[in-house]
Amino acid sequence: MTTKSVHPVVGIDLGTTYSCIAYIDENGKPVMLKNFEGDILTPSVVYFPIGDSEVVVGKEAKNQKAFEPDQVVDFAKRAIGRENSLFLAGQGRYRPEEISGMVLKKLVRDAAELLGASIEKAVITCPAYFGINEREATAQAGIIAGLSGYNQPHPNIIPEPVAAAFYYGSLREDSSENVLVFDLGGGTLDVTLLNIDKGSVKTYCLGGDHELGGKDWDDALCNFCLEEAREQGASPHDLFEDPHTISELSLKIEAGKKALSVKGKTGIGFTAGAKRYQVEISRDQFEILTESLLERALALVEEVFGDGRNKGISGCERILLVGGATRMPQIRRGLAERFPEIPVSLTDPDEAVARGAALFAKKLMVDDRVADALFGFREQNPETPPPPAVMEEAWDTVADAVGMPHREVEKLNLLSVKQVSAKSFGIVVVDHDENGEKRRICNLILRNADLPTSITRTFNTIRDNQNTAEIIIRENEEHRELIDPATGREIGRAVLRLPGGLPKGAPIEVRFEMNVEGLLRYHGKDLSSGNIIDGELQTTAILNPTELSDAIERSTDLSFG
Ligand code: AMP
């Protein structure tokens, strides 16, 4: 930025189908950066040419899919943070974090070249409903790309709708309103109810669908085209056995879907079994084909409004459309028909997230510097909040250091961004009812809890002389406290060693703490001996430290075409 900070301040929207990057320019505004090919949007697609150590990321990789589908990896974000997920391309096997790391590396490298300065830190966005593993895996993708964050060794991760709302709030600095962000990207839908108050963002509640995005509209259109081609004489072998046909079709389908956003009908031509096929489709037909997808999306919006009412939030002044797929006219119309009293706005749907992430990075940069400027005061007065005169002086120091007006430093430093827990988190316990002992999950943090949050609960040993207590932590979507033990998925476990001779029913304390960024820590304590286990969550769904350093090494060995 303008400013005397040496490295550009950037925000990255790491999308399922497309990614983009924004930086803060010399006027303090978030501006999109073009990639080497001259485009703002970079397809999140990686091509591994046979016998080559070079990888190609972006448009050329996406185009190559029609010719060498086995050498191309896409949709890595749908698998990120999932247990044992691996992509095969040629001879190589890649974890989704590595693929996403390559996409980030391409964005950052092209941006640094354009700006003539190296990029070290970044804010990266993820869907709001991402759980712990997906967030950590996204941060690891950033580390693989060589990025760190503000006040921490890995990039800062913020939810896409929060970033979009932060940008939207910066455009309407004096307003205060409840907004529903409807974010339909290539692979995911995020629906978030939040409040934007003079630039500060407070999330009330959210819901998401991992398996609903523009790609599902593509798939519906693809099925229609395959069916039509069959009626025109194509055999199942021609259509389904040849990967080139499917790859060519997927490019044509996406282009056809986009055409239907601006015109009433379009044609899709492709080759199968050495014969050309031409399929005509109208927007009305396309909307009928995809009615059930729209309905799923609208049902999620209703659910989120319901969750909002349960939290006492009843009003919503605006629906904000974010994500490329909200350009389909049926989305805007569907929302306007279902919620006629709420205006629907479309503001830079492809760019709002990256711009908001860059603005948030600027705030974090300022917060970091203000914290440095207050260091001396805080050391001497650890219990006292800095008085106004000390704050004014700190803002002055930072304004001078980074070359920004004092008022702007003050405003950014005072803005707040509040999130909620995307999931519920509980531990597996043994519960008793009239039928005897039963394993259950006892949820300690419930979905949509305001962050930061912490909770301490006491449980009891179930046998005399029990020498270990296993703490199995499960993430789930349920709003209730006691649920079936198979619900959701395990995200970590730890063993608490107990001293011998404890009677059945000895107390064990478990404490969960979730910080403002949604990262979970747990503590277990055997109250009889005072023995404590503290932990970071360790899970096989993300890379362990050795796998991470191997991935970093592999990524430095690759050159990017
Ligand atoms: P995003 O992840 O926000 O970049 O959204 C990508 C998705 O938006 C992909 O499925 C694109 O095909 C879709 N998309 C982008 N532009 C349009 C458009 N004009 N009409 C329909 N879908 C679009």
PDB file of C-alpha atoms in Angstrom, residues 23 40 99 102 121 128 140 200 225 266 274 282 291 298-299 301 307 319 322 331 341 404 463 482 539 554 561:
ATOM      1  CA  TYR A  23      -4.404  -5.420  -2.801  1.00  0.00           C
ATOM      2  CA  ILE A  40      -8.861 -11.076 -12.724  1.00  0.00           C
ATOM      3  CA  ILE A  99      -3.218 -28.301  -5.023  1.00  0.00           C
ATOM      4  CA  MET A 102      -0.190 -24.245  -6.030  1.00  0.00           C
ATOM      5  CA  LYS A 121       1.407 -12.079   4.403  1.00  0.00           C
ATOM      6  CA  ALA A 128     -18.290 -19.652   6.570  1.00  0.00           C
ATOM      7  CA  GLN A 140      -1.708 -25.014   5.401  1.00  0.00           C
ATOM      8  CA  SER A 200     -18.071  -3.235  11.752  1.00  0.00           C
ATOM      9  CA  CYS A 225     -27.046 -32.409 -23.263  1.00  0.00           C
ATOM     10  CA  THR A 266     -28.292 -20.881 -26.477  1.00  0.00           C
ATOM     11  CA  ALA A 274     -16.155 -38.600 -34.052  1.00  0.00           C
ATOM     12  CA  SER A 282     -33.805 -22.130 -23.538  1.00  0.00           C
ATOM     13  CA  GLU A 291     -35.618 -26.015  -9.975  1.00  0.00           C
ATOM     14  CA  LEU A 298     -33.993 -21.169  -0.728  1.00  0.00           C
ATOM     15  CA  ALA A 299     -34.677 -23.765   1.986  1.00  0.00           C
ATOM     16  CA  VAL A 301     -32.061 -19.286   3.514  1.00  0.00           C
ATOM     17  CA  ASP A 307     -31.957 -19.666  13.362  1.00  0.00           C
ATOM     18  CA  ILE A 319     -30.033  -9.690   0.714  1.00  0.00           C
ATOM     19  CA  VAL A 322     -22.007 -12.786  -3.712  1.00  0.00           C
ATOM     20  CA  ILE A 331     -31.350 -16.835  -8.141  1.00  0.00           C
ATOM     21  CA  GLU A 341     -40.177  -7.545   1.471  1.00  0.00           C
ATOM     22  CA  MET A 404      -1.887   6.878   6.445  1.00  0.00           C
ATOM     23  CA  ARG A 463     -15.563 -47.717  36.365  1.00  0.00           C
ATOM     24  CA  LEU A 482     -26.955 -34.805  23.738  1.00  0.00           C
ATOM     25  CA  THR A 539      -6.159 -35.196  13.032  1.00  0.00           C
ATOM     26  CA  ARG A 554       7.916 -30.405  -3.160  1.00  0.00           C
ATOM     27  CA  GLY A 561       4.383 -22.284 -16.252  1.00  0.00           C
TER      28      GLY A 561
END
